[in-house]
């Protein structure tokens, strides 16, 4: 693939270069080792989510670097035995929102509240992408990865974040609500709407490739 460096090494090097500016942080080698172990376990997932949020490799790398620095600064507040994965993803999401605000842009994530209360009543547990009796749902595992990624990237970021966290990364509704800083009902409505939009787009891909019949009136 031609990557020049291991992303984990880059994050650790970045933290080392700026240690002097990271007070308060973990004390000495023991704290640093705990931090590196915790980050190392979850870094790949953080990069996946960052790439889905930003839709740009370089921007995703910058976002993860920033999130890891924030995690290092606040690592002394992390309690062993709690949900480290959700804690790190929450920091990543906050860094993403901060990144948008610095560029004088409002994340779509913050604009999705309109209609959420109304739609959450219709959002149900269960994967809308694999609904029983829908022939379009059965072709999803035959789709090319690029087509699925393109369809996912086309979602508004608020919906995309919910779909990625729940359906791709496997977070529960409660964990996703904590990461996004919204009520569980809002997560459900975003997931419902995101799944519907993703399903429609994938169905169009499937029809274009004659994997299913044409749309019925």
Short mmCIF file of C-alpha atoms in Angstrom, two decimals:
data_model
loop_
_atom_site.label_atom_id
_atom_site.label_comp_id
_atom_site.label_asym_id
_atom_site.label_seq_id
_atom_site.Cartn_x
_atom_site.Cartn_y
_atom_site.Cartn_z
CA UNK A 1 0.00 0.00 0.00
CA UNK A 2 3.02 2.27 0.34
CA UNK A 3 2.29 3.86 3.72
CA UNK A 4 5.48 5.42 5.00
CA UNK A 5 4.79 5.01 8.70
CA UNK A 6 2.63 3.17 11.17
CA UNK A 7 -0.23 5.49 12.28
CA UNK A 8 0.24 4.38 15.89
CA UNK A 9 3.91 5.39 15.75
CA UNK A 10 2.94 8.78 14.30
CA UNK A 11 0.44 9.43 17.10
CA UNK A 12 2.95 8.43 19.78
CA UNK A 13 5.67 10.57 18.19
CA UNK A 14 3.34 13.55 18.01
CA UNK A 15 2.48 13.21 21.69
CA UNK A 16 6.17 12.88 22.59
CA UNK A 17 7.07 16.00 20.62
CA UNK A 18 4.51 18.04 22.53
CA UNK A 19 4.72 16.50 25.98
CA UNK A 20 5.77 19.78 27.52
CA UNK A 21 2.50 21.39 26.51
CA UNK A 22 0.27 18.62 27.78
CA UNK A 23 -0.17 19.42 31.45
CA UNK A 24 -1.91 17.97 33.26
CA UNK A 25 -1.25 14.52 31.85
CA UNK A 26 -0.36 11.06 33.12
CA UNK A 27 2.70 10.89 35.32
CA UNK A 28 5.92 9.26 34.17
CA UNK A 29 6.39 6.02 32.26
CA UNK A 30 3.57 4.02 33.83
CA UNK A 31 0.89 6.47 32.79
CA UNK A 32 2.39 6.79 29.35
CA UNK A 33 2.44 3.02 28.88
CA UNK A 34 -1.20 2.74 29.97
CA UNK A 35 -2.15 5.48 27.55
CA UNK A 36 -0.29 3.90 24.63
CA UNK A 37 -1.81 0.49 25.37
CA UNK A 38 -5.33 1.91 25.50
CA UNK A 39 -4.90 3.95 22.32
CA UNK A 40 -3.23 1.08 20.50
CA UNK A 41 -6.23 -1.17 21.10
CA UNK A 42 -8.68 1.28 19.52
CA UNK A 43 -6.69 3.35 17.02
CA UNK A 44 -7.73 1.41 13.91
CA UNK A 45 -11.40 1.92 14.74
CA UNK A 46 -10.83 5.61 15.40
CA UNK A 47 -9.23 5.99 11.98
CA UNK A 48 -12.15 4.20 10.33
CA UNK A 49 -14.67 6.51 11.95
CA UNK A 50 -12.57 9.61 11.22
CA UNK A 51 -12.33 8.68 7.54
CA UNK A 52 -16.08 8.22 7.35
CA UNK A 53 -16.73 11.57 9.05
CA UNK A 54 -14.24 13.62 7.04
CA UNK A 55 -14.25 11.65 3.76
CA UNK A 56 -10.61 12.66 3.36
CA UNK A 57 -7.57 10.62 4.40
CA UNK A 58 -5.32 13.55 5.33
CA UNK A 59 -8.08 15.32 7.27
CA UNK A 60 -8.93 12.07 9.05
CA UNK A 61 -5.31 11.64 10.12
CA UNK A 62 -5.23 15.22 11.45
CA UNK A 63 -8.48 14.60 13.31
CA UNK A 64 -7.17 11.45 14.97
CA UNK A 65 -3.93 13.22 15.93
CA UNK A 66 -5.93 16.00 17.57
CA UNK A 67 -8.21 13.55 19.35
CA UNK A 68 -5.27 11.59 20.70
CA UNK A 69 -3.65 14.74 22.05
CA UNK A 70 -6.92 15.62 23.77
CA UNK A 71 -7.10 12.09 25.17
CA UNK A 72 -3.55 12.40 26.51
CA UNK A 73 -4.31 15.73 28.18
CA UNK A 74 -7.36 14.31 29.92
CA UNK A 75 -6.05 10.79 30.51
CA UNK A 76 -5.74 11.38 34.25
CA UNK A 77 -9.55 11.65 34.33
CA UNK A 78 -10.07 8.27 32.67
CA UNK A 79 -11.17 5.56 35.11
CA UNK A 80 -9.83 2.05 34.60
CA UNK A 81 -12.61 -0.45 33.98
CA UNK A 82 -14.90 2.02 32.21
CA UNK A 83 -15.68 1.97 28.48
CA UNK A 84 -12.39 3.13 26.96
CA UNK A 85 -13.59 2.64 23.40
CA UNK A 86 -16.62 4.88 23.87
CA UNK A 87 -14.50 7.42 25.78
CA UNK A 88 -12.00 7.71 22.91
CA UNK A 89 -14.71 7.94 20.26
CA UNK A 90 -16.45 10.67 22.25
CA UNK A 91 -13.20 12.65 22.25
CA UNK A 92 -12.87 12.05 18.50
CA UNK A 93 -16.40 13.34 17.90
CA UNK A 94 -15.76 16.45 20.00
CA UNK A 95 -12.54 17.07 18.08
CA UNK A 96 -14.47 16.74 14.83
CA UNK A 97 -17.04 19.32 15.93
CA UNK A 98 -14.26 21.66 17.14
CA UNK A 99 -12.51 21.27 13.79
CA UNK A 100 -15.62 22.42 11.95
CA UNK A 101 -16.16 25.34 14.30
CA UNK A 102 -12.59 26.54 13.78
CA UNK A 103 -13.33 26.75 10.08
CA UNK A 104 -16.53 28.73 10.73
CA UNK A 105 -18.72 25.87 9.58
CA UNK A 106 -21.57 24.19 11.43
CA UNK A 107 -21.43 20.41 11.33
CA UNK A 108 -24.41 18.75 9.74
CA UNK A 109 -24.37 16.71 12.92
CA UNK A 110 -25.68 19.74 14.81
CA UNK A 111 -28.32 20.53 12.18
CA UNK A 112 -30.01 17.15 12.22
CA UNK A 113 -32.08 17.93 15.30
CA UNK A 114 -34.92 19.20 13.09
CA UNK A 115 -37.43 16.43 12.80
CA UNK A 116 -35.58 14.05 15.11
CA UNK A 117 -38.26 14.10 17.79
CA UNK A 118 -40.92 13.37 15.19
CA UNK A 119 -39.00 10.61 13.43
CA UNK A 120 -37.70 8.90 16.56
CA UNK A 121 -41.23 7.66 17.22
CA UNK A 122 -41.03 5.67 14.00
CA UNK A 123 -37.51 4.40 14.51
CA UNK A 124 -37.41 0.77 15.56
CA UNK A 125 -34.64 -1.48 16.80
CA UNK A 126 -33.35 -3.77 14.08
CA UNK A 127 -31.34 -3.46 10.88
CA UNK A 128 -33.44 -1.69 8.24
CA UNK A 129 -30.81 -2.72 5.71
CA UNK A 130 -31.78 -6.37 6.01
CA UNK A 131 -35.55 -6.15 6.22
CA UNK A 132 -37.41 -9.43 5.72
CA UNK A 133 -39.08 -9.82 2.35
CA UNK A 134 -37.11 -7.07 0.62
CA UNK A 135 -35.20 -8.56 -2.33
CA UNK A 136 -32.96 -5.50 -2.52
CA UNK A 137 -31.65 -6.21 0.97
CA UNK A 138 -30.34 -9.61 -0.08
CA UNK A 139 -27.95 -8.21 -2.67
CA UNK A 140 -25.99 -6.05 -0.22
CA UNK A 141 -23.38 -8.71 0.39
CA UNK A 142 -22.90 -8.95 -3.38
CA UNK A 143 -22.15 -5.26 -3.75
CA UNK A 144 -18.60 -4.07 -4.23
CA UNK A 145 -16.95 -2.49 -1.20
CA UNK A 146 -16.41 0.73 -3.17
CA UNK A 147 -20.14 1.00 -3.86
CA UNK A 148 -21.00 0.56 -0.19
CA UNK A 149 -18.37 3.12 0.84
CA UNK A 150 -19.59 5.59 -1.76
CA UNK A 151 -23.18 5.20 -0.59
CA UNK A 152 -22.18 5.62 3.04
CA UNK A 153 -20.05 8.68 2.28
CA UNK A 154 -23.01 10.30 0.50
CA UNK A 155 -25.08 10.37 3.71
CA UNK A 156 -25.33 13.63 5.69
CA UNK A 157 -22.71 13.43 8.39
CA UNK A 158 -25.20 13.17 11.26
CA UNK A 159 -26.79 10.10 9.73
CA UNK A 160 -23.43 8.76 8.62
CA UNK A 161 -22.00 8.98 12.14
CA UNK A 162 -24.92 7.01 13.58
CA UNK A 163 -24.75 4.32 10.88
CA UNK A 164 -20.96 3.98 11.17
CA UNK A 165 -20.97 3.78 14.97
CA UNK A 166 -23.87 1.31 15.26
CA UNK A 167 -23.78 -0.75 12.06
CA UNK A 168 -20.07 -0.67 11.21
CA UNK A 169 -18.34 -0.33 14.59
CA UNK A 170 -20.94 -2.22 16.62
CA UNK A 171 -21.66 0.35 19.34
CA UNK A 172 -24.95 0.04 21.20
CA UNK A 173 -27.55 2.80 20.98
CA UNK A 174 -26.62 3.90 24.50
CA UNK A 175 -22.89 4.03 23.70
CA UNK A 176 -23.57 5.91 20.47
CA UNK A 177 -25.72 8.43 22.34
CA UNK A 178 -22.84 9.02 24.78
CA UNK A 179 -20.33 9.41 21.94
CA UNK A 180 -22.51 11.85 20.00
CA UNK A 181 -23.76 13.66 23.09
CA UNK A 182 -27.43 13.25 22.14
CA UNK A 183 -30.42 11.33 23.53
CA UNK A 184 -30.92 7.70 22.55
CA UNK A 185 -34.07 8.68 20.66
CA UNK A 186 -32.04 11.02 18.49
CA UNK A 187 -29.60 8.21 17.72
CA UNK A 188 -32.53 5.99 16.75
CA UNK A 189 -34.02 8.57 14.41
CA UNK A 190 -30.68 9.33 12.74
CA UNK A 191 -30.02 5.64 12.34
CA UNK A 192 -33.50 5.05 10.92
CA UNK A 193 -33.13 7.87 8.41
CA UNK A 194 -29.55 6.99 7.54
CA UNK A 195 -30.38 3.34 6.96
CA UNK A 196 -33.32 4.26 4.75
CA UNK A 197 -31.20 6.62 2.63
CA UNK A 198 -28.37 4.09 2.40
CA UNK A 199 -30.76 1.32 1.45
CA UNK A 200 -32.29 3.42 -1.33
CA UNK A 201 -28.90 4.30 -2.77
CA UNK A 202 -27.67 0.70 -2.65
CA UNK A 203 -30.90 -0.44 -4.29
CA UNK A 204 -30.18 1.98 -7.14
CA UNK A 205 -26.70 0.48 -7.51
CA UNK A 206 -28.24 -3.00 -7.53
CA UNK A 207 -30.79 -2.11 -10.20
CA UNK A 208 -28.12 -0.44 -12.34
CA UNK A 209 -26.15 -3.69 -12.22
CA UNK A 210 -29.26 -5.81 -12.84
CA UNK A 211 -28.88 -7.57 -9.49
CA UNK A 212 -32.59 -6.95 -8.82
CA UNK A 213 -35.56 -6.04 -10.93
CA UNK A 214 -36.57 -2.47 -11.69
CA UNK A 215 -38.43 -0.35 -9.16
CA UNK A 216 -42.13 -0.97 -8.97
CA UNK A 217 -44.56 1.90 -9.29
#
